[in-house]
mmCIF file of C-alpha atoms in Angstrom:
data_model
loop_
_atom_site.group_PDB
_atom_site.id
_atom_site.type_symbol
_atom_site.label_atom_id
_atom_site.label_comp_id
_atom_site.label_asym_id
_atom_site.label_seq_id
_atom_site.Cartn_x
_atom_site.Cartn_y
_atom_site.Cartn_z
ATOM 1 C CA UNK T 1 -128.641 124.381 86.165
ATOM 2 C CA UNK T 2 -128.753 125.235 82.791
ATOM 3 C CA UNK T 3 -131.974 125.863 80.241
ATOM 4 C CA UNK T 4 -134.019 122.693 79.187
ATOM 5 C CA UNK T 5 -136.018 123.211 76.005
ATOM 6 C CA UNK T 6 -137.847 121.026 73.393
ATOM 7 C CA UNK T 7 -137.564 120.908 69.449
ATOM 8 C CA UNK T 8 -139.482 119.131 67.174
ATOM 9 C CA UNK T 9 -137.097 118.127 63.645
ATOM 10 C CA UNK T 10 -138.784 118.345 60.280
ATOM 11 C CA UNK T 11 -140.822 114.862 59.888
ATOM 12 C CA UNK T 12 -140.268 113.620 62.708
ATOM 13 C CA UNK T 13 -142.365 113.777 65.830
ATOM 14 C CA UNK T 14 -142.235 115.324 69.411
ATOM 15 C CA UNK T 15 -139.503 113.588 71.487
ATOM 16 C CA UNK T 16 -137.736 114.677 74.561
ATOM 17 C CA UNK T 17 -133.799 116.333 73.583
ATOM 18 C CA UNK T 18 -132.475 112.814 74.594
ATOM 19 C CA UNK T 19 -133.899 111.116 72.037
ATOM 20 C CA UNK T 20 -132.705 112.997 69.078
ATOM 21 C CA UNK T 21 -129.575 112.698 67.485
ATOM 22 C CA UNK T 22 -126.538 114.542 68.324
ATOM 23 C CA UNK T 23 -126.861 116.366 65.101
ATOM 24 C CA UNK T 24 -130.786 116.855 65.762
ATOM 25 C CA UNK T 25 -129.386 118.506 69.508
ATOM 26 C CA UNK T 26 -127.022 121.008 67.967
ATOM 27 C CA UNK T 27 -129.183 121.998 65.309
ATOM 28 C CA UNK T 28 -131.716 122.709 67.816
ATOM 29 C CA UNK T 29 -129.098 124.594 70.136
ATOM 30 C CA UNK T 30 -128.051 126.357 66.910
ATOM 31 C CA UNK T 31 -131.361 127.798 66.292
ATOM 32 C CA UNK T 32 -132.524 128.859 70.297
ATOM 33 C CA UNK T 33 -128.772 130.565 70.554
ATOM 34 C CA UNK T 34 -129.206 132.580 67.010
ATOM 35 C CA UNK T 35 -133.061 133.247 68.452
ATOM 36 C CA UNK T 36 -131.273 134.860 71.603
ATOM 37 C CA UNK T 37 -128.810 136.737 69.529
ATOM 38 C CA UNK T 38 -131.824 137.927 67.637
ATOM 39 C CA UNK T 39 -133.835 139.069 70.784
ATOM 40 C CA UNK T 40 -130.735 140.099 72.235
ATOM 41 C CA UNK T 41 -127.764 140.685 70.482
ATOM 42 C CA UNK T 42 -123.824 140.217 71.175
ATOM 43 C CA UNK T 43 -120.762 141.764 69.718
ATOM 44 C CA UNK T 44 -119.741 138.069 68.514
ATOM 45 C CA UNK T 45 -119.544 134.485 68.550
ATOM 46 C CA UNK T 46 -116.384 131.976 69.304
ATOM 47 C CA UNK T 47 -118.166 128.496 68.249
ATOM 48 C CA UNK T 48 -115.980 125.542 69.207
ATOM 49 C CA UNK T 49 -116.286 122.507 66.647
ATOM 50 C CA UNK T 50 -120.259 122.990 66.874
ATOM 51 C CA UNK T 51 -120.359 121.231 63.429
ATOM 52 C CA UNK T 52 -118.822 117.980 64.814
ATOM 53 C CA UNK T 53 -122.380 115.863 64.950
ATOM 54 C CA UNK T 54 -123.567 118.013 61.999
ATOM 55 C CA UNK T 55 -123.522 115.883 58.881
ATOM 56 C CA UNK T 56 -122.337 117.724 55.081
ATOM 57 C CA UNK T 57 -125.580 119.391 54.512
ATOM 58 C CA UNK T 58 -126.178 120.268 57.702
ATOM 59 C CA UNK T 59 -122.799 122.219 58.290
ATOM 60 C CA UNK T 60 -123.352 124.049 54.819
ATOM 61 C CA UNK T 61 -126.781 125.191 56.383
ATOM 62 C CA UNK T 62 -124.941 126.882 59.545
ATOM 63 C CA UNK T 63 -121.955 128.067 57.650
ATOM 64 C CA UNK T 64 -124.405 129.626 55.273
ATOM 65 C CA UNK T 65 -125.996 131.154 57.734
ATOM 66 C CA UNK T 66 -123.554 132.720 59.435
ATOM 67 C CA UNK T 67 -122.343 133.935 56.632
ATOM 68 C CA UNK T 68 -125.567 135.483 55.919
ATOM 69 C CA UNK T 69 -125.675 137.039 59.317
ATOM 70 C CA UNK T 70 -122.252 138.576 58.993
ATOM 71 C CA UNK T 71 -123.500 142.246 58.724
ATOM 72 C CA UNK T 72 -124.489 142.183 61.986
ATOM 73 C CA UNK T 73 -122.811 139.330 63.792
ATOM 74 C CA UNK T 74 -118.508 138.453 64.168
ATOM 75 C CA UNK T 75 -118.070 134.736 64.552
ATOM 76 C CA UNK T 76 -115.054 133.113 65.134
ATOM 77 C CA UNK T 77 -115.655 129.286 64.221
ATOM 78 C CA UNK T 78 -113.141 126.341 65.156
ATOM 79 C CA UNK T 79 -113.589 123.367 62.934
ATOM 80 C CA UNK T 80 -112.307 120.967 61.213
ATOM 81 C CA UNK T 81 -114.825 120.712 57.935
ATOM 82 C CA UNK T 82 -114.343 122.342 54.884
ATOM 83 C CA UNK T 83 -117.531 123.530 54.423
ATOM 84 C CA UNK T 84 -116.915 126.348 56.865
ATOM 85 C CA UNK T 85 -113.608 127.076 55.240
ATOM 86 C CA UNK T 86 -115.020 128.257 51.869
ATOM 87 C CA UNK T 87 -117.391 131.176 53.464
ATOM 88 C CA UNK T 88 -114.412 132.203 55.792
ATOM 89 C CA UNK T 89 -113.181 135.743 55.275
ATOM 90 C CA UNK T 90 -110.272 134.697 56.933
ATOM 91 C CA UNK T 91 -108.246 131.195 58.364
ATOM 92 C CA UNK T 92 -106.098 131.937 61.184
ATOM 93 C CA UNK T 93 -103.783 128.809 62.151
ATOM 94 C CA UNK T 94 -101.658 127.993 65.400
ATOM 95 C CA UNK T 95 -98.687 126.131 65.100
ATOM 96 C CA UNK T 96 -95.687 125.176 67.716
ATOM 97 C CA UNK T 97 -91.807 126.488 66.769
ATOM 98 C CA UNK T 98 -89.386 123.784 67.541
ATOM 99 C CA UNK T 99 -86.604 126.837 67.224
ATOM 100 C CA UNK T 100 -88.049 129.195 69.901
ATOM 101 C CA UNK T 101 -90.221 126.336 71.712
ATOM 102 C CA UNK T 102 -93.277 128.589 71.115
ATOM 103 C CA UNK T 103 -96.498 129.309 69.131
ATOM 104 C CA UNK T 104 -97.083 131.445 66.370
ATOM 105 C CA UNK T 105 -100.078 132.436 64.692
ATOM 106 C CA UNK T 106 -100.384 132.216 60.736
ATOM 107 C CA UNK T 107 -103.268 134.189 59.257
ATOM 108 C CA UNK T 108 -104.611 134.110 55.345
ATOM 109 C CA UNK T 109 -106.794 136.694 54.410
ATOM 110 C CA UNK T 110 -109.407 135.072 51.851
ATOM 111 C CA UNK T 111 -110.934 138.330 50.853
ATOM 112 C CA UNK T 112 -107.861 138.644 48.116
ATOM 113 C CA UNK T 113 -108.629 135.905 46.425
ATOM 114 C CA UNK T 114 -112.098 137.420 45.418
ATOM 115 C CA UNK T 115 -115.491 135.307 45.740
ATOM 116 C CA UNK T 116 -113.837 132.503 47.661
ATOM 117 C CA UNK T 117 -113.408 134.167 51.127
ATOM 118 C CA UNK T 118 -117.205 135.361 51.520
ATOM 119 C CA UNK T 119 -117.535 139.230 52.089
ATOM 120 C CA UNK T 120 -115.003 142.006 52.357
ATOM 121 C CA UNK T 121 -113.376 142.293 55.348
ATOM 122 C CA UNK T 122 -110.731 140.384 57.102
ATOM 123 C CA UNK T 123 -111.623 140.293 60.516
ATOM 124 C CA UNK T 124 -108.304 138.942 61.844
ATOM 125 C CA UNK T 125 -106.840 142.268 60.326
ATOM 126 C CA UNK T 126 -109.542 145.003 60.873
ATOM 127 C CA UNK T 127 -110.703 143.725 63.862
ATOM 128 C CA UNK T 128 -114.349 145.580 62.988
ATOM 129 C CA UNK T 129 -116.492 143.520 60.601
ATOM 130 C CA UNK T 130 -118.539 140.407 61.785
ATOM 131 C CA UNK T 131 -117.535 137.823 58.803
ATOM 132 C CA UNK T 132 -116.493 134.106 59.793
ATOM 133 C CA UNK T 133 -112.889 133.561 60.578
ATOM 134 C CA UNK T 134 -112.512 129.275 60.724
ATOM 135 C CA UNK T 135 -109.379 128.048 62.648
#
């Protein structure tokens, strides 16, 4: 199963999805997912380290993008890179208690500390919104 498609990167030629990089792949499943989301949209996003082949300037574009979209999109984005933690409205952290053998949630609204966090709402509070949240 599943959808086969083709891109074509900036200067380079036409090569089968195999052949390009694993940055090259995401990008390209990047773009045909916000395409969809375009034609089609959802009420949000959960992205799971999708910036993990994506080099520096590369996970600026997406995070600036999404952040661009957040009028109309909610994305929840699990990384690791600090690129998507300075558009985040929000960080929301998980962390094990050795006292109660259990996990808590920690959440810091960005919005508070004025231009840093991106636009105005705090999604892990409101709930409404569509602004990225990076764990």
């Amino acid at each position: 199963g599943g959808v086969k498609f083709n891109a074509m990167p900036p200067t380079k030629r036409f090569r089968d999805m195999d052949q390009l990089s694993g940055g090259e792949r995401t990008v390209a499943a990047l773009a045909l997912l916000f395409a969809i989301h375009n034609f089609r949209p959802c009420p949000f996003f959960v992205l799971d380290e999708v910036d993990a082949a994506l080099d520096n300037m590369n996970v600026s574009k997406v995070s600036a993008y999404i952040q661009s979209r957040s009028q109309d999109m909610q994305t929840i984005v699990i990384s690791l890179k600090d690129s998507f933690y300075e558009k985040a409205d929000a960080l929301v952290g998980v962390h094990r208690s050795i006292e109660d053998e259990g996990s808590h949630v920690l959440t810091l609204d960005l919005t508070q500390f004025g231009d840093a966090g991106g636009s105005s709402a705090d999604v892990a509070a409101s709930g409404n919104g569509s602004n990225l949240v990076a764990t």
